[in-house]
CSV table of C-alpha atoms in Angstrom, one decimal:
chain,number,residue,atom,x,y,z
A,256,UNK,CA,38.1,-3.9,-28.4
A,257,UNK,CA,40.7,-2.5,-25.9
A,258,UNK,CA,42.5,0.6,-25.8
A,259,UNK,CA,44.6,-1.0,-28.0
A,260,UNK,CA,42.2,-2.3,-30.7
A,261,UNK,CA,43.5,-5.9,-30.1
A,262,UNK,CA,46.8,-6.8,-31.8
A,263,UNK,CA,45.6,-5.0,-34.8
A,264,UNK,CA,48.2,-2.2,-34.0
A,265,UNK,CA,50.9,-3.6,-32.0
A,266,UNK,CA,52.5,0.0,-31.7
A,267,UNK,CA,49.7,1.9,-31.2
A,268,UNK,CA,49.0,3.1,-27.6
A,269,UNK,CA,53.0,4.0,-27.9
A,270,UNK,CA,53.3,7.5,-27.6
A,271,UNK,CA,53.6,9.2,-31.0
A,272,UNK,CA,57.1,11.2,-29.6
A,273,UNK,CA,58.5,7.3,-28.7
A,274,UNK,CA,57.3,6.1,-32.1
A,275,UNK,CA,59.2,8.7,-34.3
A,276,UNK,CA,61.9,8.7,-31.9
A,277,UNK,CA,62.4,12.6,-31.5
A,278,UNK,CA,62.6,13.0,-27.9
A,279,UNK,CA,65.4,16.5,-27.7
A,280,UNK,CA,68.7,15.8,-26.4
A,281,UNK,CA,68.2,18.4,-24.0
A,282,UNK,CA,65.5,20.6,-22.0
A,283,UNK,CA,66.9,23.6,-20.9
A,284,UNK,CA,65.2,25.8,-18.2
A,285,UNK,CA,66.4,29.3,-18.0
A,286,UNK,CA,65.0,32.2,-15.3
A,287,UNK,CA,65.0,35.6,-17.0
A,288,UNK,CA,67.2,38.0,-16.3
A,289,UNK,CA,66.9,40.6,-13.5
A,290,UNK,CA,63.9,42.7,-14.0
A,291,UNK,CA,63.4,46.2,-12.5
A,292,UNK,CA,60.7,44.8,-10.2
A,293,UNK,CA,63.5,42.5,-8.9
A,294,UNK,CA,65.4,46.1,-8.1
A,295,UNK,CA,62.6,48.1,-7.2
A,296,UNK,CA,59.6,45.7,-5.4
A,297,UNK,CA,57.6,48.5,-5.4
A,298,UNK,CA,56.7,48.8,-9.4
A,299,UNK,CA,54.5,46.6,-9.3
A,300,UNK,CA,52.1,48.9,-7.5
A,301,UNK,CA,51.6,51.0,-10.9
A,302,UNK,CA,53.1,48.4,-13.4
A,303,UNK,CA,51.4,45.0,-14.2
A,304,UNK,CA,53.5,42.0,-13.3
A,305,UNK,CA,53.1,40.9,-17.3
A,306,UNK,CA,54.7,44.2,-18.3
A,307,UNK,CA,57.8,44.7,-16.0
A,308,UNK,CA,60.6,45.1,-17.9
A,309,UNK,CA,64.7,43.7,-17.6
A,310,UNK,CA,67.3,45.9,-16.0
A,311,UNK,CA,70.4,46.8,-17.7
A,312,UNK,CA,71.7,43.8,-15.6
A,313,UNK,CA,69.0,42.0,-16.5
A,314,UNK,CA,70.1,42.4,-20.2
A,315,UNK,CA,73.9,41.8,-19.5
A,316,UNK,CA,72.9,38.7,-17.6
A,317,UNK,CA,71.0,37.5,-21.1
A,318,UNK,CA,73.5,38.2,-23.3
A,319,UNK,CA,75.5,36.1,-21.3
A,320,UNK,CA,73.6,33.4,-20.7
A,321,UNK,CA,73.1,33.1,-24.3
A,322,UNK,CA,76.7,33.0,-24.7
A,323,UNK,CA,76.8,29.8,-22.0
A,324,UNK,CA,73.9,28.4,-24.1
A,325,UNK,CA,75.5,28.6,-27.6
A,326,UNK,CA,78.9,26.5,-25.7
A,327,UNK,CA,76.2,23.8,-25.1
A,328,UNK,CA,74.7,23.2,-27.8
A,329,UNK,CA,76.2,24.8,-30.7
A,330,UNK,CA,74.9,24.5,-34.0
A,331,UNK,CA,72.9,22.0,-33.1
A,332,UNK,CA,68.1,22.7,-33.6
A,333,UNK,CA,67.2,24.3,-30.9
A,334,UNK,CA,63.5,25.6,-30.1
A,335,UNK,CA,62.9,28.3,-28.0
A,336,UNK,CA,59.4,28.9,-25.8
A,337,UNK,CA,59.6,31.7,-23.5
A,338,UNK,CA,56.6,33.1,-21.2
A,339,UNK,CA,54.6,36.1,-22.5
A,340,UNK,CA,55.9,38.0,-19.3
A,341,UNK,CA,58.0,41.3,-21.2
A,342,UNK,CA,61.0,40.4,-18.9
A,343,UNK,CA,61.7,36.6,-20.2
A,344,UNK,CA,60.7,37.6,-23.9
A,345,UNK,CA,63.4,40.8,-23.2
A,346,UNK,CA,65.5,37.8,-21.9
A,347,UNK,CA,64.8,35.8,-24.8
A,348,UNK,CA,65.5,38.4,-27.1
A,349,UNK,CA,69.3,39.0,-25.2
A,350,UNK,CA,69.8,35.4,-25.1
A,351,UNK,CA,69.5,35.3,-29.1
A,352,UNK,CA,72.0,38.2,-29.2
A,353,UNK,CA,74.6,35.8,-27.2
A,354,UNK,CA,75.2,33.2,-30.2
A,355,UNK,CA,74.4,32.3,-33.8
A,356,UNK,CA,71.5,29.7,-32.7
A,357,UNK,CA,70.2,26.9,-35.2
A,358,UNK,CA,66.4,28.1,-34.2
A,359,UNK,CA,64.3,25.6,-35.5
A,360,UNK,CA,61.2,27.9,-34.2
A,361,UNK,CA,60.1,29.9,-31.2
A,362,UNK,CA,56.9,30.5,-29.6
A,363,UNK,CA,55.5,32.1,-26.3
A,364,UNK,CA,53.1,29.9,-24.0
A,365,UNK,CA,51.1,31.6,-21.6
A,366,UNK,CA,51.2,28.2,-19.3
A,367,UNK,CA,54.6,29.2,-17.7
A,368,UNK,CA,54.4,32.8,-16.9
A,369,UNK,CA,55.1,33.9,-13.4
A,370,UNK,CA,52.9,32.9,-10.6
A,371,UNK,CA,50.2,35.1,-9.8
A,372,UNK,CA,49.9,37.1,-7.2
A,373,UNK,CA,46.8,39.2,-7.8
A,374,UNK,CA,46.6,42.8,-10.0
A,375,UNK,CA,48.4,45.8,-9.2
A,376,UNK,CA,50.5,44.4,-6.0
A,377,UNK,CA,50.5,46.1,-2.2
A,378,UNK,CA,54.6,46.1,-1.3
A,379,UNK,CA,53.3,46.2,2.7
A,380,UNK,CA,50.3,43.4,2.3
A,381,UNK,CA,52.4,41.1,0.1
A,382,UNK,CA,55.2,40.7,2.7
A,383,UNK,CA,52.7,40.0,5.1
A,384,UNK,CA,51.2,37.1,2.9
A,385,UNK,CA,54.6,36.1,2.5
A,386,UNK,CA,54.5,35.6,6.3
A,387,UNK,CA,51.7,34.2,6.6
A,388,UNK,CA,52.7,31.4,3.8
A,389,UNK,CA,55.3,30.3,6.0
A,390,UNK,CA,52.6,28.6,8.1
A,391,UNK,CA,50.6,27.5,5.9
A,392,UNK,CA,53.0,26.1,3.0
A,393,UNK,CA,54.3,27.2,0.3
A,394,UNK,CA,52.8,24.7,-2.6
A,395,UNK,CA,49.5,25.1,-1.4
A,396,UNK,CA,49.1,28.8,0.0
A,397,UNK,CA,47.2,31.0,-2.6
A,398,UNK,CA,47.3,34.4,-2.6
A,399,UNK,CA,43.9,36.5,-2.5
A,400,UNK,CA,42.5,38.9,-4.7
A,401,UNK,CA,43.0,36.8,-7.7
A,402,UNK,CA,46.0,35.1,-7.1
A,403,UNK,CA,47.8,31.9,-7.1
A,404,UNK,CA,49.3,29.1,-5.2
A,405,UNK,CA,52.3,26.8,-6.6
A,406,UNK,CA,49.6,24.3,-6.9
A,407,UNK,CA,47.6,25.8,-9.5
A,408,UNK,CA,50.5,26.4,-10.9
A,409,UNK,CA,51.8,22.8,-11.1
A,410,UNK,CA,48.1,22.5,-12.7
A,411,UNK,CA,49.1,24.4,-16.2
A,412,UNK,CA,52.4,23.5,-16.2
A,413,UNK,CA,50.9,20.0,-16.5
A,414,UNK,CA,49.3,20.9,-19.3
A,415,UNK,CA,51.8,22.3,-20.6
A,416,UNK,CA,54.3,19.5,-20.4
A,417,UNK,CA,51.3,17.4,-22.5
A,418,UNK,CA,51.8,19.5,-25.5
A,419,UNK,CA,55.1,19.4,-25.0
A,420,UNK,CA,55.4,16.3,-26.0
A,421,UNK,CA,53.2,17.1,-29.1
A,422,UNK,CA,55.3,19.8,-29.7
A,423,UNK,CA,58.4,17.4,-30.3
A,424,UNK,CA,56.8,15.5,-33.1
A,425,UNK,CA,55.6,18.5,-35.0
A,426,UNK,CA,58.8,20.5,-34.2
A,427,UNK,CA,62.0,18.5,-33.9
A,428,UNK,CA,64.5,19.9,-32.3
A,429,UNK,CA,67.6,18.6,-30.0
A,430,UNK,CA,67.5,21.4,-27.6
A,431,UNK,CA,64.3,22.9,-26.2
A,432,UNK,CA,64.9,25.9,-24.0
A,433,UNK,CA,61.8,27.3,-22.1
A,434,UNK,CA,62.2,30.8,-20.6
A,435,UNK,CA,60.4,31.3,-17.7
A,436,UNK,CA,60.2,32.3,-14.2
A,437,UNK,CA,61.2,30.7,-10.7
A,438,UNK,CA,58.6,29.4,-9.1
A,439,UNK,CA,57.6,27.7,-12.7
A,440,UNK,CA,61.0,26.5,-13.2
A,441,UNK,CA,60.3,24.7,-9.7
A,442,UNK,CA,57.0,23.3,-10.3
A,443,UNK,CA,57.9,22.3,-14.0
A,444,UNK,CA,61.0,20.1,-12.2
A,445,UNK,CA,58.5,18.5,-9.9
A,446,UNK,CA,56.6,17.7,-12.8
A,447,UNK,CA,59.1,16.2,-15.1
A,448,UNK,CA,61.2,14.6,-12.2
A,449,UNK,CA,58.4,13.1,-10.2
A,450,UNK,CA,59.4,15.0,-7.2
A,451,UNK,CA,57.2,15.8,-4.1
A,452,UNK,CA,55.7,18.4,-2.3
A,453,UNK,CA,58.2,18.1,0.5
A,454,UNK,CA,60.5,18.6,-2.6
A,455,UNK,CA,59.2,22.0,-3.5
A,456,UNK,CA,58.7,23.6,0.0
A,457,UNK,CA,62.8,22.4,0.3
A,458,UNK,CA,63.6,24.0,-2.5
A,459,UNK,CA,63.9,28.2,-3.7
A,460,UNK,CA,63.9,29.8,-7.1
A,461,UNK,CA,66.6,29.8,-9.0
A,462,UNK,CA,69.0,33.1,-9.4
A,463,UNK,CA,68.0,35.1,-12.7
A,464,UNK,CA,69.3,33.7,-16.1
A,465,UNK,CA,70.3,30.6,-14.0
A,466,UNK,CA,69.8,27.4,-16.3
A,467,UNK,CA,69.0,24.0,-15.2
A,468,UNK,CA,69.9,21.5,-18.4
A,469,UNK,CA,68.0,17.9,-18.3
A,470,UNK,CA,69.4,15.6,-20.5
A,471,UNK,CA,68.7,12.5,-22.1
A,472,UNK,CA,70.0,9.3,-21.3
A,473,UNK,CA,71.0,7.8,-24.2
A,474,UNK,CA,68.4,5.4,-26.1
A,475,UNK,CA,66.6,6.2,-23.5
A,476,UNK,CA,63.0,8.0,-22.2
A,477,UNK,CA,64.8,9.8,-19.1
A,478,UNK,CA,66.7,13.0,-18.6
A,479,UNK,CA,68.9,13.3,-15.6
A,480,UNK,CA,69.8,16.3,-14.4
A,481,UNK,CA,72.6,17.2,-16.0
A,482,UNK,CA,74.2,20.9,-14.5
A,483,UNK,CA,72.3,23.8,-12.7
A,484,UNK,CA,72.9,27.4,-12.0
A,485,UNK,CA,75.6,28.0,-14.6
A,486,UNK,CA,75.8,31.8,-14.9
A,487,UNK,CA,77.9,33.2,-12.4
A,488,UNK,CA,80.2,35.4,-14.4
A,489,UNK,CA,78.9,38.6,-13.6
A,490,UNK,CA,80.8,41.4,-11.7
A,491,UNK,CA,78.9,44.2,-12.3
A,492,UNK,CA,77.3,46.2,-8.9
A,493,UNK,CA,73.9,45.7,-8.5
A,494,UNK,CA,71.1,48.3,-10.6
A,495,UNK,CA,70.8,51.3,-8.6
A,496,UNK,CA,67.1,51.6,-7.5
A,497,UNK,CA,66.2,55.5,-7.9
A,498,UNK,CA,67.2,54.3,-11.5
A,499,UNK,CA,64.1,52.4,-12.3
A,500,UNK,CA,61.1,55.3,-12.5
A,501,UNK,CA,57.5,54.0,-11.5
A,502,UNK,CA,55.5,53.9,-14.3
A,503,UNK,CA,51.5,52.7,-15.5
A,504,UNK,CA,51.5,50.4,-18.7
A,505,UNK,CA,48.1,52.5,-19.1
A,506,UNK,CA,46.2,49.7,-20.4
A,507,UNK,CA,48.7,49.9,-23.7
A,508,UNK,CA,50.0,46.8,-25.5
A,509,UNK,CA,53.5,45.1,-24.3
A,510,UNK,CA,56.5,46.5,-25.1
A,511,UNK,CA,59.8,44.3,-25.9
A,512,UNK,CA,62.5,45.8,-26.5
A,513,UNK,CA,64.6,44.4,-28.8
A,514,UNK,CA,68.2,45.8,-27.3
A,515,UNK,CA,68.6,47.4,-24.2
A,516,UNK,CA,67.6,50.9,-23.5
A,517,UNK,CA,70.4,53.7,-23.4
A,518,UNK,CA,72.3,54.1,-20.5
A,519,UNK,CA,70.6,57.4,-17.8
């Protein structure tokens, strides 16, 4: 028998999504919004990466770009999956406040959180590896101590991309929007487009709450891509940094915050 068990099954090494037809209209990558370690580099001496929260930019900028989703797709099902990281799930949760979404469902997926670049992060020795990473290259330059290179992070994505696919059958939708980070945003385009390496190393991350919407081609398997970095509407000066106090998680659970906190 081959993979096909003869011409028993004349459909069957079609892939389930292409049988049923339920391919989304639309993928929609979104960055979160600015974080305080994008104000203040230095948090993430004391704070985890994972539990770095959104500025009060960083909210603004989510509430907007949920605004900027809704005018896409309306009404229409849309599924959300954000990464575990408390900044896009605080960006998630702002993005939700911008329009009365058809949510179909929503999960997290700890395949596209941020790269990572080792535990509690040196501000001095992490510049220097960015240095350094300029020789070497960007896709494939891992960072010690635990880190991660744009490589292995091309590696989960993958995987992640596989159950993607599941993930349309058993949830329908017509919009899927992933919240996630730069670097995975890049990678997951490299992925899905077929792009290269050299594609990559040419490329840099996107701005936060930036969105890069693939769409389908009608009656068709492919998305083209369709409109990038659409939230530019922002006026507001940029977060002050003496505003963002260091702080240790202390080994607690995350916190995501629903709303913004109250203005200092």
């Amino acid at each position: 028998m081959g993979a096909c068990f003869g011409a028993l099954l004349p459909q069957s090494c079609a892939p389930l999504w292409e049988i049923r037809g339920v391919l989304p209209k639309r993928l929609i990558l979104i960055r979160h919004g600015e974080s305080e370690g994008n104000v203040n580099r230095q948090i993430y001496e004391t704070v985890p990466d994972n539990a770095v929260h959104l500025s009060k930019l960083g909210w603004d900028q989510g509430q907007r770009a949920g605004q900027v989703l809704f005018e896409i797709v309306g009404r229409e099902p849309v599924a959300f999956i954000a990464s575990p990281y408390v900044r896009a799930r605080e960006t998630l949760n702002a993005i939700k406040k911008g329009g009365d979404f058809n949510m179909q469902f929503w999960h997290e997926d700890p395949r596209i959180r941020e790269q990572d670049f080792g535990n509690f992060q040196d501000t001095a020795k992490l510049m220097s590896e960015f240095k350094e990473r300029k020789g070497f290259g960007r896709f494939y330059y891992r960072h010690p101590e635990g880190g991660e290179a744009p490589s292995d992070v091309y590696d989960r994505v993958s995987g992640f991309i596989d159950s993607l696919y599941r993930s349309f059958v058993d949830h329908p939708a017509d919009n899927y929007v992933i919240v996630t980070h730069g670097v995975t945003m890049r990678v997951f385009l490299m992925r899905w487009l077929k792009q290269s390496v050299d594609d990559f190393n040419n490329s840099e991350n996107p701005d936060n709450c930036d969105f890069v919407v693939l769409e389908r081609c009608l009656a068709g398997r492919k998305y083209k891509l369709k409109l990038a970095q659409v939230v530019k509407p922002l006026t507001d000066p940029p977060t002050v940094l003496s505003a963002m106090p260091l702080r240790s998680s202390g080994g607690q659970s995350r916190v995501i915050r629903d709303d913004p906190p109250p203005s200092q």
